[in-house]
XYZ file of N, CA and C in Angstrom:
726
model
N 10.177 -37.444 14.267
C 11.119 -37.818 13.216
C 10.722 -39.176 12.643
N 11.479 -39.262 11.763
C 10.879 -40.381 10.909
C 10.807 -40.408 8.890
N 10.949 -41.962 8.595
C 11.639 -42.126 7.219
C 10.811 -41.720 6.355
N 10.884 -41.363 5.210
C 9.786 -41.054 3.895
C 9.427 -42.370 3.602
N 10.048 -43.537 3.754
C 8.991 -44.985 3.813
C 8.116 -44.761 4.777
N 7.910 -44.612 5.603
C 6.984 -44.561 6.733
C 5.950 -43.716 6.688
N 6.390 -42.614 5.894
C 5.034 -41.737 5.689
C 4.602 -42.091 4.929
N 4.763 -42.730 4.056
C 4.152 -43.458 2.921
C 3.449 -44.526 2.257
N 3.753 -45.100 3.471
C 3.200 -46.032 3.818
C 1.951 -45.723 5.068
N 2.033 -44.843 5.675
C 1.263 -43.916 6.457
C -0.033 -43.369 5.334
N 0.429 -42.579 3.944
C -0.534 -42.288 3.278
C -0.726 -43.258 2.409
N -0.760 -44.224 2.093
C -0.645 -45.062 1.437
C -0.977 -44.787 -0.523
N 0.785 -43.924 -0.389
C 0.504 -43.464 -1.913
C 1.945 -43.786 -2.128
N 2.528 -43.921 -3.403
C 3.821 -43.974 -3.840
C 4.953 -43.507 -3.419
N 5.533 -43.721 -3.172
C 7.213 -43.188 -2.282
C 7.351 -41.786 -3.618
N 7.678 -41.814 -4.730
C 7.762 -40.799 -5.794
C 6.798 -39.806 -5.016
N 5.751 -39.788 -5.085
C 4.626 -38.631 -5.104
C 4.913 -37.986 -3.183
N 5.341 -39.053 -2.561
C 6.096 -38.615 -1.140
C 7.157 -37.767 -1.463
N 8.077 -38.092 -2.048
C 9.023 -37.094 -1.852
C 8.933 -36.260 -2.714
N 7.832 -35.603 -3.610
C 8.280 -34.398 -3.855
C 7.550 -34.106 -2.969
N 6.265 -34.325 -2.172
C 5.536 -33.393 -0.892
C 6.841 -32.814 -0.351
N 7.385 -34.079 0.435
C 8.178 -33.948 1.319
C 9.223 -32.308 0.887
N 9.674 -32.224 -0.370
C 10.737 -31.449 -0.858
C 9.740 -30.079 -0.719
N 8.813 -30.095 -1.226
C 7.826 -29.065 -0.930
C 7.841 -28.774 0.410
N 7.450 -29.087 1.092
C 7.584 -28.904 3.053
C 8.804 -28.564 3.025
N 9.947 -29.141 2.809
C 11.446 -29.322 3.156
C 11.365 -27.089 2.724
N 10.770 -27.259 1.213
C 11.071 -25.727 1.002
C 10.539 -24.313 1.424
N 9.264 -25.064 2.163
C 8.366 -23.967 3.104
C 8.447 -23.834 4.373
N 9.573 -24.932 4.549
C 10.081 -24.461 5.639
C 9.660 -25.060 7.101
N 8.985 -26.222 6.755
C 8.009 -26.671 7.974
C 8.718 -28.264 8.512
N 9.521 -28.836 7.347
C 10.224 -29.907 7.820
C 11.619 -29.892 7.628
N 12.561 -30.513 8.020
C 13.699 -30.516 7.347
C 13.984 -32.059 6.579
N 14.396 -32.153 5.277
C 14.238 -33.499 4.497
C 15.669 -33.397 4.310
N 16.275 -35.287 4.777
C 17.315 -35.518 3.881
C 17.786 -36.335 2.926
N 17.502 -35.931 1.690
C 17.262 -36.477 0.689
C 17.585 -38.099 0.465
N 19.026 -37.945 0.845
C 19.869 -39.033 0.949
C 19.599 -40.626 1.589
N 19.179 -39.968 2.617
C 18.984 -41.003 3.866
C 16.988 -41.215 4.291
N 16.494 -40.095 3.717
C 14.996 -40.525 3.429
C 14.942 -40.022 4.649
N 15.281 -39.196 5.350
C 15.160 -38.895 7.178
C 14.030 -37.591 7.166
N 13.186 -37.830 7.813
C 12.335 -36.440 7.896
C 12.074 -35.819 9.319
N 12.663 -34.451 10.080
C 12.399 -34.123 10.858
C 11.057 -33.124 10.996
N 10.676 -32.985 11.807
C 9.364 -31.633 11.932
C 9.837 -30.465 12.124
N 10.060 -29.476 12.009
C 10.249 -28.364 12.529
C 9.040 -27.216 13.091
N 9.503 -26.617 14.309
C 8.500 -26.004 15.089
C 7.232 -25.260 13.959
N 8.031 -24.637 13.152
C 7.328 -23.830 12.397
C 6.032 -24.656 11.722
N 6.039 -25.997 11.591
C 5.070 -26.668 11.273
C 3.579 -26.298 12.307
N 3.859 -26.756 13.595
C 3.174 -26.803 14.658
C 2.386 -25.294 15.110
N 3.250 -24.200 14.454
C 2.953 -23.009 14.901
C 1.986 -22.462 13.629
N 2.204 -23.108 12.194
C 1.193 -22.919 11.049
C -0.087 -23.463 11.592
N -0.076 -24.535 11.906
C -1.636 -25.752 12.549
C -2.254 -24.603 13.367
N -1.554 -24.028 14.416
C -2.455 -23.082 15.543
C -2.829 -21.804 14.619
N -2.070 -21.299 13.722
C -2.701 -20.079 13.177
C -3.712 -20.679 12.517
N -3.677 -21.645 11.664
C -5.075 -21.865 10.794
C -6.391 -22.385 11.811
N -5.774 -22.609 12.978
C -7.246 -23.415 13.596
C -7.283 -21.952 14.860
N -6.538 -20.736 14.512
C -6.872 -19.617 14.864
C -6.346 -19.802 16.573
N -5.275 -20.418 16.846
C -5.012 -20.204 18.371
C -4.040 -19.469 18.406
N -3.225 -18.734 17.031
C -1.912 -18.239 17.759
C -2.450 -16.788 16.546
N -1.568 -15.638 16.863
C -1.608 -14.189 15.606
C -0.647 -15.033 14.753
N -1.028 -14.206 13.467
C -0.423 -14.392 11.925
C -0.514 -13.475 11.421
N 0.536 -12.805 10.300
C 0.066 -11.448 10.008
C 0.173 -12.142 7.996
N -0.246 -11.637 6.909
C -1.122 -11.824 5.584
C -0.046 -11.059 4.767
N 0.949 -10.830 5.171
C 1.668 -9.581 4.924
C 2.837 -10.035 3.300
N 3.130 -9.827 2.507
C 3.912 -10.329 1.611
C 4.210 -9.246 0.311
N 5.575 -9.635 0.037
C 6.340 -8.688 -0.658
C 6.105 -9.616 -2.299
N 5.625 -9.299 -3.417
C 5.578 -9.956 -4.933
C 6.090 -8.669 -5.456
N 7.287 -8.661 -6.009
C 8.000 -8.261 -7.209
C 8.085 -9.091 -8.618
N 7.726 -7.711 -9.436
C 7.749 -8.184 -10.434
C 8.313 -6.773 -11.309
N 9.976 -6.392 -11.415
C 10.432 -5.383 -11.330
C 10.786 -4.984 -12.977
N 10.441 -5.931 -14.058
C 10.719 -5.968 -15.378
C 12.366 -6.148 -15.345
N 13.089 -4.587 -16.053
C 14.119 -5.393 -16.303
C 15.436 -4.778 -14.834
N 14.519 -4.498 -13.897
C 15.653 -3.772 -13.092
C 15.911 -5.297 -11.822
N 16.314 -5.117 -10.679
C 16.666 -6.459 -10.329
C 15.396 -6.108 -9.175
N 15.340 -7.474 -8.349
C 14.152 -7.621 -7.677
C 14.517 -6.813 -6.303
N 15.566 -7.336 -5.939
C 15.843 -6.026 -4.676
C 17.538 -5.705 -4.409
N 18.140 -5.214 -3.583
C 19.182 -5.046 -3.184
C 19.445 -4.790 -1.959
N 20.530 -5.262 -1.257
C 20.425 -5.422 -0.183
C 22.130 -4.772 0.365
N 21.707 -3.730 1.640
C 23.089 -2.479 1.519
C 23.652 -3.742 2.799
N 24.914 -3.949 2.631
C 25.654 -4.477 3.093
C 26.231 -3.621 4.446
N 26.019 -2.391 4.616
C 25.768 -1.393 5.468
C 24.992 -1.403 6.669
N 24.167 -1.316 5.953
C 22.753 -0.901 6.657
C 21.744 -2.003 6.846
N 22.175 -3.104 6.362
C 21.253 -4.493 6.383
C 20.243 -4.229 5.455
N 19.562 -3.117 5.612
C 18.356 -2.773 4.793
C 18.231 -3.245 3.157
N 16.954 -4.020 2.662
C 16.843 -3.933 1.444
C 15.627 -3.344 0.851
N 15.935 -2.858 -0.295
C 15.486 -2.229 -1.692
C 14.765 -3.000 -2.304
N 13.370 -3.026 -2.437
C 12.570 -4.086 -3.295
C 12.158 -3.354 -4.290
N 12.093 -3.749 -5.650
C 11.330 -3.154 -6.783
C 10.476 -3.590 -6.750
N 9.373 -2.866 -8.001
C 8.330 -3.914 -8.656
C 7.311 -4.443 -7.756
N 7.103 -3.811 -6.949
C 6.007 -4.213 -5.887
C 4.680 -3.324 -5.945
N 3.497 -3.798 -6.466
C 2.806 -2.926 -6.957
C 1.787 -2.895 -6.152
N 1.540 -3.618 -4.969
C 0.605 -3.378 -3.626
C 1.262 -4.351 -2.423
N 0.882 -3.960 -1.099
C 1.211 -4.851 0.207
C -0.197 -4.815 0.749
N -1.046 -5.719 0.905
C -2.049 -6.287 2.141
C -1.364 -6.402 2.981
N -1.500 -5.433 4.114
C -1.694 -5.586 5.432
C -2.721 -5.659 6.719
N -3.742 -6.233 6.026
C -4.865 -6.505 6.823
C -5.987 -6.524 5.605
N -6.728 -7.729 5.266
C -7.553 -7.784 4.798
C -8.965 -7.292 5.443
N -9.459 -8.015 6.610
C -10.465 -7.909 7.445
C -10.490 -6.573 7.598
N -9.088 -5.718 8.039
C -9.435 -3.849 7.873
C -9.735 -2.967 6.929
N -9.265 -4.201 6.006
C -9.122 -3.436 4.188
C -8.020 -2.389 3.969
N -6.599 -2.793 4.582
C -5.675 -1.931 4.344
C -4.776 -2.135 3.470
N -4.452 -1.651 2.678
C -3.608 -2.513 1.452
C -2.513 -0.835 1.326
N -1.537 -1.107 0.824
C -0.720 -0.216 0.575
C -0.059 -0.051 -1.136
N -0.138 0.684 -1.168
C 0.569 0.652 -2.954
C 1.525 1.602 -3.082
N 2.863 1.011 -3.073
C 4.096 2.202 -2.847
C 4.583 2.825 -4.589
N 4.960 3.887 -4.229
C 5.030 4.835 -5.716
C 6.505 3.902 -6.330
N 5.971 3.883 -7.286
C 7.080 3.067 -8.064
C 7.605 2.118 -8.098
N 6.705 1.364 -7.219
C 6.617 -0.034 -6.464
C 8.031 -0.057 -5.448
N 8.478 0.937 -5.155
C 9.602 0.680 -4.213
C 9.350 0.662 -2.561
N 10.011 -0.214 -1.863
C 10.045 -0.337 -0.792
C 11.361 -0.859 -0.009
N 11.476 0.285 0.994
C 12.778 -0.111 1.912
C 12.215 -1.284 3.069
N 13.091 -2.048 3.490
C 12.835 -3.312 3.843
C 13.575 -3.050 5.428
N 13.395 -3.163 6.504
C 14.158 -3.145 7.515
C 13.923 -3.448 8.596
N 14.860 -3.969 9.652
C 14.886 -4.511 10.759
C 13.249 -5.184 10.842
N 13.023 -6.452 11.275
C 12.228 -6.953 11.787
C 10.814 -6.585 11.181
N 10.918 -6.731 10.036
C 9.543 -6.162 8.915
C 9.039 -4.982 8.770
N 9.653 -3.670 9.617
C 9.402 -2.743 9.593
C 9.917 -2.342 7.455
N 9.161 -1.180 7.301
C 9.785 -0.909 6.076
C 9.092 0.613 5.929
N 9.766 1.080 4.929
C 9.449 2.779 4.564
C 9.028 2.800 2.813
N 8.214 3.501 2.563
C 7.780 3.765 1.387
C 7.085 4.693 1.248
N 6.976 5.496 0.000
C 6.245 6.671 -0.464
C 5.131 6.264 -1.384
N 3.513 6.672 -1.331
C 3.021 6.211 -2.058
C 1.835 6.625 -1.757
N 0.828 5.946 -1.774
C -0.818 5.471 -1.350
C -1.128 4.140 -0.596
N -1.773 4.664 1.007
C -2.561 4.032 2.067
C -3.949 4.095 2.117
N -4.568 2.673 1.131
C -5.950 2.638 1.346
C -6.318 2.186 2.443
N -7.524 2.665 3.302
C -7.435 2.558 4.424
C -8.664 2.537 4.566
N -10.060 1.249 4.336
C -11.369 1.450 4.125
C -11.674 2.606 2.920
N -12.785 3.278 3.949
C -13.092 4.417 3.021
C -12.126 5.883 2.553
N -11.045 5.494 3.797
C -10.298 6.570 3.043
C -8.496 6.290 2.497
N -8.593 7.194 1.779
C -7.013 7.148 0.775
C -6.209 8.394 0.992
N -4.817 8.047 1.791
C -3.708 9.140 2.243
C -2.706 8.476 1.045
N -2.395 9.742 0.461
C -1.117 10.637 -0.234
C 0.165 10.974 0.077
N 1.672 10.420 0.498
C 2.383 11.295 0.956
C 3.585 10.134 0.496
N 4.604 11.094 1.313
C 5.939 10.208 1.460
C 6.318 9.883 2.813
N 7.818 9.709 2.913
C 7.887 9.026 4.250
C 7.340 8.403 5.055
N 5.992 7.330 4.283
C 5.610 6.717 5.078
C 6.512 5.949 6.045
N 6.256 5.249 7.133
C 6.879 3.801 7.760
C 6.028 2.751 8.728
N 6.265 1.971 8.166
C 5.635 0.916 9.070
C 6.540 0.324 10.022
N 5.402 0.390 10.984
C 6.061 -0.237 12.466
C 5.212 -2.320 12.732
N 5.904 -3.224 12.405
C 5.127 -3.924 12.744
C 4.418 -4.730 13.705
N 5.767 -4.401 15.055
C 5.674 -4.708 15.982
C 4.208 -3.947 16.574
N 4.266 -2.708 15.798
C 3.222 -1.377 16.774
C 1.687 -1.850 15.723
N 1.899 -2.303 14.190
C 0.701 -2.552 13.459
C 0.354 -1.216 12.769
N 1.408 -0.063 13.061
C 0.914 1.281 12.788
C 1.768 1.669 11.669
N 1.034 2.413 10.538
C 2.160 3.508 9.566
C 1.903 4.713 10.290
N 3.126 4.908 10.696
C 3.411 7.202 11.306
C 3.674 7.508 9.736
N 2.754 8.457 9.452
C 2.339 9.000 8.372
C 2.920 10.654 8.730
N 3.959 10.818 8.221
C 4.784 11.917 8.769
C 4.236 13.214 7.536
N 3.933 12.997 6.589
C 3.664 13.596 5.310
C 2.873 13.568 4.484
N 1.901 13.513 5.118
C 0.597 13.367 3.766
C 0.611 14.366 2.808
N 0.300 14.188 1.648
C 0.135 15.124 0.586
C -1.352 15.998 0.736
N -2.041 14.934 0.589
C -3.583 15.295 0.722
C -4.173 13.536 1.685
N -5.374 13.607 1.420
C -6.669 12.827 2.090
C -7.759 13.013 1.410
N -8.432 11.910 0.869
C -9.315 11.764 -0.092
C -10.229 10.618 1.107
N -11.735 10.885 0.557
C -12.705 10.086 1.557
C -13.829 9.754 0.477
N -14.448 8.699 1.143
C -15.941 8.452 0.306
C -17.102 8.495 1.632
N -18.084 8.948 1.370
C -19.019 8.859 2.675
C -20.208 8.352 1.706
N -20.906 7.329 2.229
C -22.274 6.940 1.902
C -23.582 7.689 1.118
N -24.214 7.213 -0.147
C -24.978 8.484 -0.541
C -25.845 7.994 -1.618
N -27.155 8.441 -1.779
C -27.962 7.322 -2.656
C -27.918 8.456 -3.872
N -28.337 7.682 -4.493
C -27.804 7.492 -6.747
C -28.680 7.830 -7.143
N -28.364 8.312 -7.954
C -30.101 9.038 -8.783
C -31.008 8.031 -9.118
N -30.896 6.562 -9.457
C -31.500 5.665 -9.477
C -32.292 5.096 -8.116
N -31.694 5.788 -6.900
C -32.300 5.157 -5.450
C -31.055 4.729 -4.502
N -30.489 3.485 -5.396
C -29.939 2.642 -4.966
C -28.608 3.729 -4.057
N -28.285 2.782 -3.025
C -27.195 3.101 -1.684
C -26.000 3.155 -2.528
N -24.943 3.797 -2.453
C -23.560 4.070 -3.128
C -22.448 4.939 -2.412
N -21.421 5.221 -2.759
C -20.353 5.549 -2.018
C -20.047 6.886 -3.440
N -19.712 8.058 -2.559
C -19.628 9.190 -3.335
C -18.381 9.804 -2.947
N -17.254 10.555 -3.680
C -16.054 11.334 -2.700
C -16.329 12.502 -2.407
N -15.959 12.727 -0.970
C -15.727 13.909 -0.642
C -14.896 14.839 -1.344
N -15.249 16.166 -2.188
C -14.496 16.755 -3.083
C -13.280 17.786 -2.427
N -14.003 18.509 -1.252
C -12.646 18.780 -0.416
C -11.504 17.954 -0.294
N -10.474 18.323 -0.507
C -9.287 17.435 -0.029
C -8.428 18.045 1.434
N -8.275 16.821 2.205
C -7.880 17.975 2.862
C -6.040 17.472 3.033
N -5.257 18.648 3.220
C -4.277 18.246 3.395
C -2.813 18.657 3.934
N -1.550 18.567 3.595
C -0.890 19.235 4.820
C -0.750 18.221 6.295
N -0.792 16.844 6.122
C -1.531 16.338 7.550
C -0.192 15.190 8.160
N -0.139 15.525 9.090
C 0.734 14.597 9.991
C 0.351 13.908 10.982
N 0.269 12.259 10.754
C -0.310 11.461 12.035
C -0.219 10.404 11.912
N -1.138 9.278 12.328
C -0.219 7.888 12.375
C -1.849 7.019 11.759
N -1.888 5.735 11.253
C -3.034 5.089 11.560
C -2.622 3.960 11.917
N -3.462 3.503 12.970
C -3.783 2.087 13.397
C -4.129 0.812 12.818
N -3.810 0.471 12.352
C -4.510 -1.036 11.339
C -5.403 -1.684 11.934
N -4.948 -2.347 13.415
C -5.522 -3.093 13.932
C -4.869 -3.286 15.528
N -5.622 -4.230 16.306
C -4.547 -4.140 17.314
C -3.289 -5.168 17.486
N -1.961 -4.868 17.817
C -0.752 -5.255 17.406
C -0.529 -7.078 17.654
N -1.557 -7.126 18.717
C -1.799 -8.964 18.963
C -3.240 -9.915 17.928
N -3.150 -8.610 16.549
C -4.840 -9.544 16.197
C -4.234 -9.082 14.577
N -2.682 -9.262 14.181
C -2.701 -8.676 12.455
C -3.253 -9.780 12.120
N -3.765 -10.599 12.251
C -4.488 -11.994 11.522
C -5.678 -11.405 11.146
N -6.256 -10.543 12.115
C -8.042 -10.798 11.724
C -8.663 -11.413 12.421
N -8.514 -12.027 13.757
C -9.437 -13.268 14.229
C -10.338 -12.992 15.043
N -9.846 -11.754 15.438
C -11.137 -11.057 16.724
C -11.622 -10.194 16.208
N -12.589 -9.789 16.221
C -13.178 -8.916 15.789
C -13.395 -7.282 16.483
N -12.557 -6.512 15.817
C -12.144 -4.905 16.417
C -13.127 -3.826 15.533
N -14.101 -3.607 15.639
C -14.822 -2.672 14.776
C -14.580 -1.240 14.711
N -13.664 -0.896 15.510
C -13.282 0.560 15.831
C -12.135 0.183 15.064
N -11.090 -0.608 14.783
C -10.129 -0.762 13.623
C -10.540 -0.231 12.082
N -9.747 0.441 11.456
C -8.700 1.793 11.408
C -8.672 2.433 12.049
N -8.144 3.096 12.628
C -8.136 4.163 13.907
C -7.058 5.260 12.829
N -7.600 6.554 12.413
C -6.330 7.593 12.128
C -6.312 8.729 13.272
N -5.359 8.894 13.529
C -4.979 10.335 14.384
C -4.445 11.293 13.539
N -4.838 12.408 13.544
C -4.683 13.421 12.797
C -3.747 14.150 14.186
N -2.547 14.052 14.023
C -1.318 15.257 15.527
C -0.702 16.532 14.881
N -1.477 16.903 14.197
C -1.240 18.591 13.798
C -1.916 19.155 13.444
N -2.298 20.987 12.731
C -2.949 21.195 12.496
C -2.903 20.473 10.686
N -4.263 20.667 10.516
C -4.435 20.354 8.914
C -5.501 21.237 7.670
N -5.167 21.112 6.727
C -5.582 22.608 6.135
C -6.581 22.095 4.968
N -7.930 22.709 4.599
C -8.097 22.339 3.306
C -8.422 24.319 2.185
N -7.791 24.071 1.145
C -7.643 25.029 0.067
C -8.612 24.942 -0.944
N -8.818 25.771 -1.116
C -9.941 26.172 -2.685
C -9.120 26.649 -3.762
N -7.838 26.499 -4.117
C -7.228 27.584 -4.975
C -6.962 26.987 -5.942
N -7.692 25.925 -6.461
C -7.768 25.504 -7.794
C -8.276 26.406 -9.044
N -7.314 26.433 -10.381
C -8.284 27.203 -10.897
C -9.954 26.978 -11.567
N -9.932 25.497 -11.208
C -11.700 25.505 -12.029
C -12.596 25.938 -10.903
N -11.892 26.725 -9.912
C -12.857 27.293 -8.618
C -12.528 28.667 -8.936
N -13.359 29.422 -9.508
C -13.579 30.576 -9.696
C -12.580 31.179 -10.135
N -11.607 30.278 -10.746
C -10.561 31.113 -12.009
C -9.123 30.872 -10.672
N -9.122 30.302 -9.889
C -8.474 30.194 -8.694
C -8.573 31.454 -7.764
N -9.563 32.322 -7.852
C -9.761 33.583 -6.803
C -9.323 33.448 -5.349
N -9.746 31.894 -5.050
C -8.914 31.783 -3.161
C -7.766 31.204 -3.334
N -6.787 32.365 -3.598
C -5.743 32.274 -3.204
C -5.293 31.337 -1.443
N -4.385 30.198 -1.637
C -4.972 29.873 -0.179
C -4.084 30.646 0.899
N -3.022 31.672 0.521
C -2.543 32.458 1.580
C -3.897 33.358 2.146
N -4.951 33.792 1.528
C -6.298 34.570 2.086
C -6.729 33.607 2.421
N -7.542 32.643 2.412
C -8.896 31.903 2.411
C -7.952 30.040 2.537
N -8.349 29.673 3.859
C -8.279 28.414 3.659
C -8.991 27.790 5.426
N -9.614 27.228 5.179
C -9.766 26.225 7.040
C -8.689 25.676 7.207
N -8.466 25.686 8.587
C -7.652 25.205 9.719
C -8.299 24.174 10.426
N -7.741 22.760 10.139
C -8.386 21.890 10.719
C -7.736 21.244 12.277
N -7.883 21.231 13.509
C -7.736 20.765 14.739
C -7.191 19.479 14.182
N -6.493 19.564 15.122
C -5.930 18.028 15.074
C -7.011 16.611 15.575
N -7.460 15.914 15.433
C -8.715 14.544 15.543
C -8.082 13.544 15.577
N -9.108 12.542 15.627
C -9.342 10.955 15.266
C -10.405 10.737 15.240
N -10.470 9.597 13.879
C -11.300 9.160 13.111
C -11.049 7.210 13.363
N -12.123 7.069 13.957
C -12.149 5.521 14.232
C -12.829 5.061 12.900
N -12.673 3.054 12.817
C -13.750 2.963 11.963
C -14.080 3.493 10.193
N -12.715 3.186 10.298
C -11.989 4.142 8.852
C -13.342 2.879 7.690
N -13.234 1.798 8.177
C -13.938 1.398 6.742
C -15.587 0.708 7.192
N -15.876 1.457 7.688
C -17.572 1.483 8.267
C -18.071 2.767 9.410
N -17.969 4.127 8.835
C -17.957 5.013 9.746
C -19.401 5.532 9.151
N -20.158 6.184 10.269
C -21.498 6.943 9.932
C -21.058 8.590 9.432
N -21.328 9.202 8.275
C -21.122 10.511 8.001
C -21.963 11.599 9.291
């Protein structure tokens, strides 16, 4: 503890240019400032930012930006605690895994202890799941992916020019119920290095169809003709060998 003269004399810059720092900290939450009396306490949360940046404690990258035009930014059920965010047009949840989330209509349910539910698209390295009911668990680091629509992939593949490139798999496959892993639940920072991170489990069967019509006028009907895919896992979602 200690006065905003004192720090200021500590940095040896103007008392003015001190206290708006200070009001800045005061609003991120890392000190408590009182305006009045020039009193500045520390708060833990200061001490616990220092160890994430010099990498001794987990941190997770995770953040909600709405920008909902003219509807309101969120709502919050007086019920259910739970809130309603608009206007959210992606979530990073792990850079180092490359998992980013982009919920349909930018909506996202908000609940208990950062967990939240949304319908949308999970980029996930090289591959991209389709569905609804997603939910994130954050304590677990995992979305249970109860509903995929489809599953879209890119696998490695050289260019008519030579050069190395990333091509999609045109099968889709889909129908699929399972969970993926981000990372492991003590490392959402990134600081250790997990190379088997994405981890998807595929826990049902899963199907892929031909019954489009620019496939032979749609002739495979997919009640005749479709694979049955075993239920798997796929480690290594964004550096896997085809």
């Amino acid at each position: 503890e200690f006065y905003a003269s004192e720090y200021a004399a500590y940095l040896n810059m103007p008392p003015t240019q001190v206290r708006q720092q200070l009001m800045t900290m005061s609003y991120l939450g890392v000190i408590n400032y009182d305006v009045e009396e020039e009193w500045v306490s520390v708060r833990d949360r200061l001490f616990y930012y220092l160890k994430a940046q010099s990498g001794k404690v987990d941190y997770d990258i995770i953040r909600f930006l709405s920008n909902p035009g003219k509807l309101n930014n969120a709502s919050l059920s007086l019920v259910t605690n739970e809130i309603i965010i608009h206007g959210v047009p992606a979530i990073q949840l792990s850079d180092s895994q490359s998992v980013i989330i982009y919920p349909y209509r930018g909506d996202v349910l908000l609940k208990k202890n950062r967990d939240f539910e949304f319908d949308g698209k999970v980029m996930a390295g090289l591959f991209d799941f389709y569905g609804k009911k997603f939910s994130f668990s954050y304590d677990q680091f995992q979305i249970d992916l109860e509903n995929i629509d489809s599953m879209k992939f890119f696998v490695p593949v050289r260019m008519k020019d030579g050069r190395r490139g990333l091509g999609q798999v045109k099968t889709v496959i889909q129908d699929i119920t399972g969970n993926l892993l981000i990372d492991k639940p003590n490392n959402k920072s990134g600081v250790k290095i997990f190379p088997e991170y994405p981890i998807f489990n595929s826990l049902k069967y899963s199907y892929a169809y031909y019954d489009k019509p620019s496939i032979h006028q749609g002739d495979y009907n997919r009640d005749d003709f479709y694979f049955q895919i075993n239920p798997y896992s796929i480690d290594s979602l964004d550096d896997y060998s085809t």
